[in-house]
């Protein structure tokens, strides 16, 4: 759990003259000798270069930190888009402009299809921009689907413990 806690950040970015919040997480690259600051969030959060360049991340924003997020303490500013997609998924992979803060973790990743399983999913996010919150879901292969979001490209799940709300978007789902 501490690996995920130390990889997830609350994010703030500008789009169309407004500021928005979401969540995201550091992901490891395939070279175990490097720590390239790749950061994953949702495409519906950040999908344009201007949004990516305005990104500010706040790491270690937990209930225990008191007056967080403290600008400058465990934060990074700016990023560039490496890859983004809204047609076959909902993701944006960014490269942070600065290094990840000391103590941050990098999550592993898998491209295994779990959309027809009942796999347990665990999420750490920043609902409504609040300190980190934990929730559990399970993949639900019987849940109805939206026409524009077919199963196989999107994971449909149901809450088991806790829940997510605005600001949770982009948070990594770990299993």
PDB file of C-alpha atoms in Angstrom:
ATOM      1  CA  UNK A   1       0.000   0.000   0.000  1.00  0.00           C
ATOM      2  CA  UNK A   2       2.799   2.494   0.788  1.00  0.00           C
ATOM      3  CA  UNK A   3       4.090   2.114  -2.777  1.00  0.00           C
ATOM      4  CA  UNK A   4       0.758   3.313  -4.159  1.00  0.00           C
ATOM      5  CA  UNK A   5       0.384   6.031  -1.505  1.00  0.00           C
ATOM      6  CA  UNK A   6       3.806   7.416  -2.432  1.00  0.00           C
ATOM      7  CA  UNK A   7       3.088   7.267  -6.187  1.00  0.00           C
ATOM      8  CA  UNK A   8      -0.282   9.069  -6.234  1.00  0.00           C
ATOM      9  CA  UNK A   9      -0.532  12.851  -6.469  1.00  0.00           C
ATOM     10  CA  UNK A  10      -3.293  15.433  -6.358  1.00  0.00           C
ATOM     11  CA  UNK A  11      -3.054  17.487  -9.553  1.00  0.00           C
ATOM     12  CA  UNK A  12      -4.065  21.008 -10.490  1.00  0.00           C
ATOM     13  CA  UNK A  13      -4.089  22.306 -14.069  1.00  0.00           C
ATOM     14  CA  UNK A  14      -5.517  25.124 -16.192  1.00  0.00           C
ATOM     15  CA  UNK A  15      -7.905  24.614 -19.086  1.00  0.00           C
ATOM     16  CA  UNK A  16      -9.921  27.262 -20.892  1.00  0.00           C
ATOM     17  CA  UNK A  17      -9.281  29.905 -18.236  1.00  0.00           C
ATOM     18  CA  UNK A  18     -10.348  27.661 -15.345  1.00  0.00           C
ATOM     19  CA  UNK A  19      -8.423  25.558 -12.838  1.00  0.00           C
ATOM     20  CA  UNK A  20      -9.297  21.879 -12.470  1.00  0.00           C
ATOM     21  CA  UNK A  21      -8.319  19.076 -10.119  1.00  0.00           C
ATOM     22  CA  UNK A  22      -7.803  15.369 -10.725  1.00  0.00           C
ATOM     23  CA  UNK A  23      -5.531  12.602  -9.484  1.00  0.00           C
ATOM     24  CA  UNK A  24      -2.714  10.673 -11.112  1.00  0.00           C
ATOM     25  CA  UNK A  25       0.283   8.507 -10.396  1.00  0.00           C
ATOM     26  CA  UNK A  26       3.895   7.916 -11.273  1.00  0.00           C
ATOM     27  CA  UNK A  27       4.500   4.862 -13.459  1.00  0.00           C
ATOM     28  CA  UNK A  28       7.778   3.047 -13.983  1.00  0.00           C
ATOM     29  CA  UNK A  29       9.439   2.833 -17.355  1.00  0.00           C
ATOM     30  CA  UNK A  30      10.797  -0.479 -18.628  1.00  0.00           C
ATOM     31  CA  UNK A  31      14.422   0.277 -17.643  1.00  0.00           C
ATOM     32  CA  UNK A  32      14.980  -0.589 -13.969  1.00  0.00           C
ATOM     33  CA  UNK A  33      18.107   1.604 -13.920  1.00  0.00           C
ATOM     34  CA  UNK A  34      16.217   4.853 -14.566  1.00  0.00           C
ATOM     35  CA  UNK A  35      13.545   6.904 -12.829  1.00  0.00           C
ATOM     36  CA  UNK A  36      12.043   8.871 -15.703  1.00  0.00           C
ATOM     37  CA  UNK A  37       9.160  10.842 -14.139  1.00  0.00           C
ATOM     38  CA  UNK A  38       6.308   9.375 -16.215  1.00  0.00           C
ATOM     39  CA  UNK A  39       2.938  10.306 -14.779  1.00  0.00           C
ATOM     40  CA  UNK A  40      -0.431   8.806 -15.752  1.00  0.00           C
ATOM     41  CA  UNK A  41      -3.810  10.491 -15.465  1.00  0.00           C
ATOM     42  CA  UNK A  42      -7.086  10.469 -17.396  1.00  0.00           C
ATOM     43  CA  UNK A  43      -7.483  11.915 -20.889  1.00  0.00           C
ATOM     44  CA  UNK A  44     -10.668  13.636 -19.736  1.00  0.00           C
ATOM     45  CA  UNK A  45      -8.451  15.457 -17.207  1.00  0.00           C
ATOM     46  CA  UNK A  46      -5.495  16.414 -19.404  1.00  0.00           C
ATOM     47  CA  UNK A  47      -5.454  15.997 -23.182  1.00  0.00           C
ATOM     48  CA  UNK A  48      -3.832  19.172 -24.547  1.00  0.00           C
ATOM     49  CA  UNK A  49      -0.283  20.515 -24.423  1.00  0.00           C
ATOM     50  CA  UNK A  50      -1.415  23.723 -22.703  1.00  0.00           C
ATOM     51  CA  UNK A  51      -3.033  21.715 -19.898  1.00  0.00           C
ATOM     52  CA  UNK A  52       0.051  19.525 -19.521  1.00  0.00           C
ATOM     53  CA  UNK A  53       2.397  22.508 -19.292  1.00  0.00           C
ATOM     54  CA  UNK A  54       0.255  24.065 -16.540  1.00  0.00           C
ATOM     55  CA  UNK A  55       0.201  20.874 -14.436  1.00  0.00           C
ATOM     56  CA  UNK A  56       1.162  21.097 -10.788  1.00  0.00           C
ATOM     57  CA  UNK A  57       1.413  17.870  -8.792  1.00  0.00           C
ATOM     58  CA  UNK A  58       1.171  17.559  -5.020  1.00  0.00           C
ATOM     59  CA  UNK A  59       2.688  14.351  -3.652  1.00  0.00           C
ATOM     60  CA  UNK A  60       2.310  12.978  -0.098  1.00  0.00           C
ATOM     61  CA  UNK A  61      -0.964  14.876   0.374  1.00  0.00           C
ATOM     62  CA  UNK A  62      -2.499  12.735   3.126  1.00  0.00           C
ATOM     63  CA  UNK A  63      -4.672  13.457   6.160  1.00  0.00           C
ATOM     64  CA  UNK A  64      -1.513  13.239   8.294  1.00  0.00           C
ATOM     65  CA  UNK A  65       0.216  16.152   6.549  1.00  0.00           C
ATOM     66  CA  UNK A  66      -1.822  18.916   8.207  1.00  0.00           C
ATOM     67  CA  UNK A  67      -1.733  22.037   6.025  1.00  0.00           C
ATOM     68  CA  UNK A  68      -1.262  20.257   2.698  1.00  0.00           C
ATOM     69  CA  UNK A  69      -1.035  20.708  -0.170  1.00  0.00           C
ATOM     70  CA  UNK A  70       1.863  22.998   0.635  1.00  0.00           C
ATOM     71  CA  UNK A  71       3.009  24.664  -2.609  1.00  0.00           C
ATOM     72  CA  UNK A  72       6.675  23.945  -3.111  1.00  0.00           C
ATOM     73  CA  UNK A  73       6.806  21.037  -0.690  1.00  0.00           C
ATOM     74  CA  UNK A  74       6.817  17.788  -2.652  1.00  0.00           C
ATOM     75  CA  UNK A  75       5.351  19.349  -5.784  1.00  0.00           C
ATOM     76  CA  UNK A  76       6.371  19.564  -9.416  1.00  0.00           C
ATOM     77  CA  UNK A  77       5.339  22.091 -12.057  1.00  0.00           C
ATOM     78  CA  UNK A  78       4.893  21.437 -15.756  1.00  0.00           C
ATOM     79  CA  UNK A  79       4.847  18.365 -17.962  1.00  0.00           C
ATOM     80  CA  UNK A  80       4.628  17.281 -21.577  1.00  0.00           C
ATOM     81  CA  UNK A  81       2.352  14.730 -23.197  1.00  0.00           C
ATOM     82  CA  UNK A  82       3.995  11.442 -24.172  1.00  0.00           C
ATOM     83  CA  UNK A  83       0.761   9.729 -25.255  1.00  0.00           C
ATOM     84  CA  UNK A  84      -2.951  10.351 -24.847  1.00  0.00           C
ATOM     85  CA  UNK A  85      -6.082   8.559 -25.975  1.00  0.00           C
ATOM     86  CA  UNK A  86      -9.830   8.959 -25.636  1.00  0.00           C
ATOM     87  CA  UNK A  87     -10.981   6.545 -28.351  1.00  0.00           C
ATOM     88  CA  UNK A  88      -9.759   3.178 -27.110  1.00  0.00           C
ATOM     89  CA  UNK A  89      -9.192   4.143 -23.491  1.00  0.00           C
ATOM     90  CA  UNK A  90      -9.145   7.218 -21.243  1.00  0.00           C
ATOM     91  CA  UNK A  91      -5.531   7.951 -20.409  1.00  0.00           C
ATOM     92  CA  UNK A  92      -2.794  10.520 -20.735  1.00  0.00           C
ATOM     93  CA  UNK A  93       0.822   9.606 -20.109  1.00  0.00           C
ATOM     94  CA  UNK A  94       2.903  12.643 -19.191  1.00  0.00           C
ATOM     95  CA  UNK A  95       6.560  13.267 -18.531  1.00  0.00           C
ATOM     96  CA  UNK A  96       6.942  15.639 -15.611  1.00  0.00           C
ATOM     97  CA  UNK A  97       9.227  18.607 -16.280  1.00  0.00           C
ATOM     98  CA  UNK A  98      11.040  18.055 -12.990  1.00  0.00           C
ATOM     99  CA  UNK A  99      12.197  14.994 -11.124  1.00  0.00           C
ATOM    100  CA  UNK A 100       9.800  13.084  -8.921  1.00  0.00           C
ATOM    101  CA  UNK A 101      10.201  14.171  -5.290  1.00  0.00           C
ATOM    102  CA  UNK A 102      12.423  12.133  -2.993  1.00  0.00           C
ATOM    103  CA  UNK A 103      10.527   9.255  -1.437  1.00  0.00           C
ATOM    104  CA  UNK A 104       8.087   8.950  -4.332  1.00  0.00           C
ATOM    105  CA  UNK A 105       7.338   5.488  -5.712  1.00  0.00           C
ATOM    106  CA  UNK A 106       6.858   4.348  -9.292  1.00  0.00           C
ATOM    107  CA  UNK A 107       4.012   1.930 -10.000  1.00  0.00           C
ATOM    108  CA  UNK A 108       4.346  -1.066 -12.277  1.00  0.00           C
ATOM    109  CA  UNK A 109       1.795  -1.635 -14.995  1.00  0.00           C
ATOM    110  CA  UNK A 110       0.173  -4.386 -17.004  1.00  0.00           C
ATOM    111  CA  UNK A 111      -1.734  -4.524 -20.262  1.00  0.00           C
ATOM    112  CA  UNK A 112      -3.563  -7.707 -19.254  1.00  0.00           C
ATOM    113  CA  UNK A 113      -7.276  -7.624 -20.136  1.00  0.00           C
ATOM    114  CA  UNK A 114      -9.325  -7.957 -16.939  1.00  0.00           C
ATOM    115  CA  UNK A 115     -12.612  -6.624 -18.321  1.00  0.00           C
ATOM    116  CA  UNK A 116     -14.393 -10.001 -18.211  1.00  0.00           C
ATOM    117  CA  UNK A 117     -13.056 -11.107 -14.811  1.00  0.00           C
ATOM    118  CA  UNK A 118     -14.122 -10.294 -11.250  1.00  0.00           C
ATOM    119  CA  UNK A 119     -10.714  -8.916 -10.301  1.00  0.00           C
ATOM    120  CA  UNK A 120     -10.473  -6.787  -7.164  1.00  0.00           C
ATOM    121  CA  UNK A 121      -9.290  -3.224  -7.774  1.00  0.00           C
ATOM    122  CA  UNK A 122      -7.832  -0.817  -5.245  1.00  0.00           C
ATOM    123  CA  UNK A 123      -7.680   2.932  -5.717  1.00  0.00           C
ATOM    124  CA  UNK A 124      -6.020   5.823  -3.925  1.00  0.00           C
ATOM    125  CA  UNK A 125      -7.347   9.147  -5.127  1.00  0.00           C
ATOM    126  CA  UNK A 126      -7.996  12.733  -4.112  1.00  0.00           C
ATOM    127  CA  UNK A 127     -11.813  13.106  -4.165  1.00  0.00           C
ATOM    128  CA  UNK A 128     -12.841  16.757  -4.383  1.00  0.00           C
ATOM    129  CA  UNK A 129      -9.142  17.663  -4.002  1.00  0.00           C
ATOM    130  CA  UNK A 130      -9.090  16.295  -0.457  1.00  0.00           C
ATOM    131  CA  UNK A 131      -6.236  14.307   1.084  1.00  0.00           C
ATOM    132  CA  UNK A 132      -5.728  10.789  -0.233  1.00  0.00           C
ATOM    133  CA  UNK A 133      -8.678   8.456   0.095  1.00  0.00           C
ATOM    134  CA  UNK A 134      -8.778   4.682  -0.296  1.00  0.00           C
ATOM    135  CA  UNK A 135     -11.528   2.713  -2.031  1.00  0.00           C
ATOM    136  CA  UNK A 136     -12.061  -0.798  -3.351  1.00  0.00           C
ATOM    137  CA  UNK A 137     -13.957  -1.917  -6.421  1.00  0.00           C
ATOM    138  CA  UNK A 138     -14.442  -5.216  -8.225  1.00  0.00           C
ATOM    139  CA  UNK A 139     -14.619  -5.638 -11.989  1.00  0.00           C
ATOM    140  CA  UNK A 140     -18.259  -6.348 -12.856  1.00  0.00           C
ATOM    141  CA  UNK A 141     -18.547  -8.175 -16.206  1.00  0.00           C
ATOM    142  CA  UNK A 142     -22.362  -8.231 -15.891  1.00  0.00           C
ATOM    143  CA  UNK A 143     -22.827  -4.484 -15.533  1.00  0.00           C
ATOM    144  CA  UNK A 144     -24.542  -2.744 -18.441  1.00  0.00           C
ATOM    145  CA  UNK A 145     -22.332  -0.755 -20.777  1.00  0.00           C
ATOM    146  CA  UNK A 146     -22.579   2.563 -22.547  1.00  0.00           C
ATOM    147  CA  UNK A 147     -22.709   2.310 -26.352  1.00  0.00           C
ATOM    148  CA  UNK A 148     -19.735   4.606 -26.805  1.00  0.00           C
ATOM    149  CA  UNK A 149     -17.663   2.834 -24.112  1.00  0.00           C
ATOM    150  CA  UNK A 150     -17.635  -0.873 -25.014  1.00  0.00           C
ATOM    151  CA  UNK A 151     -16.441  -3.524 -22.573  1.00  0.00           C
ATOM    152  CA  UNK A 152     -12.921  -4.567 -23.509  1.00  0.00           C
ATOM    153  CA  UNK A 153     -11.793  -0.966 -23.857  1.00  0.00           C
ATOM    154  CA  UNK A 154     -13.233   0.204 -20.548  1.00  0.00           C
ATOM    155  CA  UNK A 155     -13.420  -1.542 -17.197  1.00  0.00           C
ATOM    156  CA  UNK A 156     -16.833  -1.550 -15.562  1.00  0.00           C
ATOM    157  CA  UNK A 157     -16.743  -2.020 -11.811  1.00  0.00           C
ATOM    158  CA  UNK A 158     -18.822  -1.673  -8.676  1.00  0.00           C
ATOM    159  CA  UNK A 159     -17.863  -0.190  -5.335  1.00  0.00           C
ATOM    160  CA  UNK A 160     -17.094  -2.600  -2.493  1.00  0.00           C
ATOM    161  CA  UNK A 161     -15.593  -0.179   0.033  1.00  0.00           C
ATOM    162  CA  UNK A 162     -15.591   3.600  -0.112  1.00  0.00           C
ATOM    163  CA  UNK A 163     -16.269   5.421  -3.360  1.00  0.00           C
ATOM    164  CA  UNK A 164     -14.854   7.942  -5.774  1.00  0.00           C
ATOM    165  CA  UNK A 165     -16.083  11.395  -6.745  1.00  0.00           C
ATOM    166  CA  UNK A 166     -14.915  14.414  -8.733  1.00  0.00           C
ATOM    167  CA  UNK A 167     -11.152  14.840  -8.326  1.00  0.00           C
ATOM    168  CA  UNK A 168     -10.628  11.058  -8.263  1.00  0.00           C
ATOM    169  CA  UNK A 169     -10.422  10.905 -12.048  1.00  0.00           C
ATOM    170  CA  UNK A 170      -7.041   9.793 -13.301  1.00  0.00           C
ATOM    171  CA  UNK A 171      -6.081   7.963 -10.136  1.00  0.00           C
ATOM    172  CA  UNK A 172      -4.315   4.666 -10.728  1.00  0.00           C
ATOM    173  CA  UNK A 173      -6.236   1.458 -10.166  1.00  0.00           C
ATOM    174  CA  UNK A 174      -4.012  -1.226  -8.670  1.00  0.00           C
ATOM    175  CA  UNK A 175      -4.636  -4.911  -8.142  1.00  0.00           C
TER     176      UNK A 175
END
